[in-house]
Short mmCIF file of C-alpha atoms in Angstrom, two decimals:
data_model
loop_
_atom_site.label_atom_id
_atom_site.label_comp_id
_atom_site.label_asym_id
_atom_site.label_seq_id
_atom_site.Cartn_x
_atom_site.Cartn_y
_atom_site.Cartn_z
CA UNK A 681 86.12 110.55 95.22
CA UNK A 682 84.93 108.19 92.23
CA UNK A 683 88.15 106.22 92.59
CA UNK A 684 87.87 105.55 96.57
CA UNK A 685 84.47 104.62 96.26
CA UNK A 686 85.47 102.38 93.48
CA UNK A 687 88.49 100.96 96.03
CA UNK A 688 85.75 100.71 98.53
CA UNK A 689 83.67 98.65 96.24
CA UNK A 690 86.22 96.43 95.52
CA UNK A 691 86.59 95.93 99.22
CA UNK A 692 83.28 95.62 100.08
CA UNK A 693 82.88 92.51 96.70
CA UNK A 694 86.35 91.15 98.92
CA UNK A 695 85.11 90.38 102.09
CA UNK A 696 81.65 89.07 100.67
CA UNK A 697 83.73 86.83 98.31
CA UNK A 698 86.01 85.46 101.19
CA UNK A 699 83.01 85.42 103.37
CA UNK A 700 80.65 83.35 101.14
CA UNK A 701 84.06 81.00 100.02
CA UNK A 702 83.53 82.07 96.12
CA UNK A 703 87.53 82.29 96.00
CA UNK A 704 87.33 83.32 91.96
CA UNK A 705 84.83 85.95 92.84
CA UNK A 706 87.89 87.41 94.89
CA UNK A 707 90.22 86.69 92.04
CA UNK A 708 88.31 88.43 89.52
CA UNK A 709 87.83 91.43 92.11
CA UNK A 710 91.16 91.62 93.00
CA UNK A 711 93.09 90.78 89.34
CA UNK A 712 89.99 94.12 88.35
CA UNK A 713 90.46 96.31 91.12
CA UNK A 714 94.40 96.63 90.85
CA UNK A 715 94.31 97.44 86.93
CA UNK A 716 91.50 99.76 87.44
CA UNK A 717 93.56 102.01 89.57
CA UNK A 718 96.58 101.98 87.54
CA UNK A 719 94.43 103.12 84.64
CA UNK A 720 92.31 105.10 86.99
CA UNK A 721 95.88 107.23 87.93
CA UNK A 722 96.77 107.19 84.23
CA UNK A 723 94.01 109.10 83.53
CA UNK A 724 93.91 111.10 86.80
CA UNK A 725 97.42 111.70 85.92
CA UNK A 726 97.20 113.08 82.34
CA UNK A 727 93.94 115.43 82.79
CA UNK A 728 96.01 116.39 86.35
CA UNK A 729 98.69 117.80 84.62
CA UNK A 730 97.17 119.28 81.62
CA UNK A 731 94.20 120.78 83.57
CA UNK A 732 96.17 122.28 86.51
CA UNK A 733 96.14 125.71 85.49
CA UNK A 734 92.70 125.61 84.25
CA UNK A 735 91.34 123.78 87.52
CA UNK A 736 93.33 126.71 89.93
CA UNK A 737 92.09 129.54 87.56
CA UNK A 738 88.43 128.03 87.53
CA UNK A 739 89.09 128.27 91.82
CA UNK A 740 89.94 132.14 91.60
CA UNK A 741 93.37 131.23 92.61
CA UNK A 742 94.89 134.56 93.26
CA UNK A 743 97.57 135.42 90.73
CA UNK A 744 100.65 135.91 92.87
CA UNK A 745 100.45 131.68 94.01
CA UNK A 746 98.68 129.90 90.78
CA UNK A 747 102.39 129.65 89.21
CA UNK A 748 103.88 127.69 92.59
CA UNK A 749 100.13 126.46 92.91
CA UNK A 750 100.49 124.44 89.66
CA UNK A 751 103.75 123.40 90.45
CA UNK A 752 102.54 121.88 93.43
CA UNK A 753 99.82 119.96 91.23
CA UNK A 754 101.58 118.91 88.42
CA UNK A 755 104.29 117.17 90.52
CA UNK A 756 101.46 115.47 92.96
CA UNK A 757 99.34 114.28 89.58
CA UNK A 758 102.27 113.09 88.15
CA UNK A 759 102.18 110.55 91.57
CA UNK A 760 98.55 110.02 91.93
CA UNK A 761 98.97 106.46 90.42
CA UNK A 762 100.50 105.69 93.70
CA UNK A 763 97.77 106.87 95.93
CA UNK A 764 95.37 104.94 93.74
CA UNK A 765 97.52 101.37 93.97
CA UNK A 766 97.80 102.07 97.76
CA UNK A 767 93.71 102.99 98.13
CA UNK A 768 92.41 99.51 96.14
CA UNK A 769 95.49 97.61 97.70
CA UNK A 770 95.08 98.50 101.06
CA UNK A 771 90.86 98.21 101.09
CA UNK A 772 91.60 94.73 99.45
CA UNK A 773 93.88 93.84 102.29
CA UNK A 774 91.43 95.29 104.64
CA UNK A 775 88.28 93.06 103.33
CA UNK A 776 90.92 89.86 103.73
CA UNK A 777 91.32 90.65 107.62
CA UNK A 778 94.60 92.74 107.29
CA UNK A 779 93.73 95.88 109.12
CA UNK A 780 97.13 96.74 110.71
CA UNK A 781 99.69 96.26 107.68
CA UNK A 782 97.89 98.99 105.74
CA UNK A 783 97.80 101.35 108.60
CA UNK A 784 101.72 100.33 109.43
CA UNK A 785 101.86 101.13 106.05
CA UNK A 786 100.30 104.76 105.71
CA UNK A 787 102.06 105.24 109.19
CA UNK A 788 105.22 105.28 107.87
CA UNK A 789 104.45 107.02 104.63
CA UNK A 790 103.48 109.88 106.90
CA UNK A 791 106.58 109.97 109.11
CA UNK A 792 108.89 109.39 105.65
CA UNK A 793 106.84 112.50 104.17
CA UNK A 794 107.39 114.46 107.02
CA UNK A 795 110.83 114.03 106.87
CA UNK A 796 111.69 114.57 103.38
CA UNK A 797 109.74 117.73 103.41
CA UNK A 798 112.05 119.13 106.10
CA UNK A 799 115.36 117.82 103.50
CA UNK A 800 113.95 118.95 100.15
CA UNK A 801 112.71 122.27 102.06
CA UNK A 802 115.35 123.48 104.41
CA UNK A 803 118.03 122.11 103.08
CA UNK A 804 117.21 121.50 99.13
CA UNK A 805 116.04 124.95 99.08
CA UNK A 806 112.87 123.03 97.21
CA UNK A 807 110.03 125.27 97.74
CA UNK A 808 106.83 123.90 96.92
CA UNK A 809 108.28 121.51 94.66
CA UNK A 810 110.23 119.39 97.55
CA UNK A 811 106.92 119.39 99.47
CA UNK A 812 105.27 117.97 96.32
CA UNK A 813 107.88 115.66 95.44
CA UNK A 814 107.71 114.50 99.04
CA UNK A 815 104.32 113.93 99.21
CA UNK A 816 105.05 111.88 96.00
CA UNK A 817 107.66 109.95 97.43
CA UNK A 818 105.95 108.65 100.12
CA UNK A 819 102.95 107.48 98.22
CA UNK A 820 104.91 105.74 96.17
CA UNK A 821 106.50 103.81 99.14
CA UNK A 822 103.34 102.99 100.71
CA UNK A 823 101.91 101.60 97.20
CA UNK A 824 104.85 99.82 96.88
CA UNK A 825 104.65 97.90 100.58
CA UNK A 826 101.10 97.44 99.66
CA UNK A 827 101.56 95.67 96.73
CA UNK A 828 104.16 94.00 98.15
CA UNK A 829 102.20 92.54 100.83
CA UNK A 830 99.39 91.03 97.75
CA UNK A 831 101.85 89.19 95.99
CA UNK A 832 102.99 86.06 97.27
CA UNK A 833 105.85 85.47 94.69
CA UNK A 834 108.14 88.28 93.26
CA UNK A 835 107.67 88.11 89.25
CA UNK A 836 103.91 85.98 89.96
CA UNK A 837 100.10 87.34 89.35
CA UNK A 838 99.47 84.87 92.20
CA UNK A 839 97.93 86.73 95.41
CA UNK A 840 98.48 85.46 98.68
CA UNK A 841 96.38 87.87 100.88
CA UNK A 842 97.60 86.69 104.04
CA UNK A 843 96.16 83.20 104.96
CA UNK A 844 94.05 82.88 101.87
CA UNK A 845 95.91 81.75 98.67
CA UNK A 846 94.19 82.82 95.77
CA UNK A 847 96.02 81.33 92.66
CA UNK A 848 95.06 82.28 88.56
#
């Protein structure tokens, strides 16, 4: 909840950039916001995956499902970078005007999650770990378009964010 408010925040210092025309306001927001939740899902990552046990036995998991239980966490922590990159990338795109490509976006995530969770289940014989590493999956493709869509030039820091060319 920190982290979305953070990506909210980011948003919200966005649009007031692009609104009052204070274009390295927006560049400092947006060249902040996207290291702050790959470090953010570092650390999510790390205390995700060493905690997980801890965190379902501090819930009163029940013993028969805490073994698939942390299965099931460990292989979604070990993805929560992407969730994080998609959450600041897509508010950022929001703030710029962009409400549809991050919805297009999540859209499809959902539909490609859906869809790997019937493979990795029914016919990977996956268990909770295909659901997990679907879930994964498709965060990771959604971060990816995301990101995709705020850089202008493959290999360049430069953001294009639709219209509005913000350069270093």
């Amino acid at each position: 909840n920190l982290f979305i408010g953070l990506s909210v925040g980011a948003g919200v210092t966005v649009a007031h950039g692009l609104g009052s025309g204070m274009t390295k306001d927006v560049h400092r927001t947006v060249h902040t916001a996207i290291p702050t939740a790959f470090v953010g899902g570092v650390i999510l990552t790390v205390v995700g995956i060493g905690g997980s046990e801890f965190f379902l036995e501090l819930m009163d998991t029940p013993d028969d499902v805490i073994g698939l239980s942390a299965t099931y966490m460990r292989i979604y922590f070990a993805g929560i970078i992407s969730g994080m990159l998609y959450n600041f990338g897509s508010a950022i795109l929001r703030a710029a005007g962009d409400t549809k490509a991050p919805l297009y976006y999540l859209a499809a995530s959902g539909l490609l999650n859906v869809l790997l969770n019937f493979i990795f289940v029914r016919f990977l014989n996956m268990n909770v770990a295909g659901v997990a590493l679907a879930t994964v999956i498709s965060q990771c493709i959604s971060a990816l378009l995301v990101i995709r869509c705020l850089i202008k030039d493959k290999g360049d820091i430069h953001l294009d964010l639709r219209c509005l060319k913000i350069h270093k």
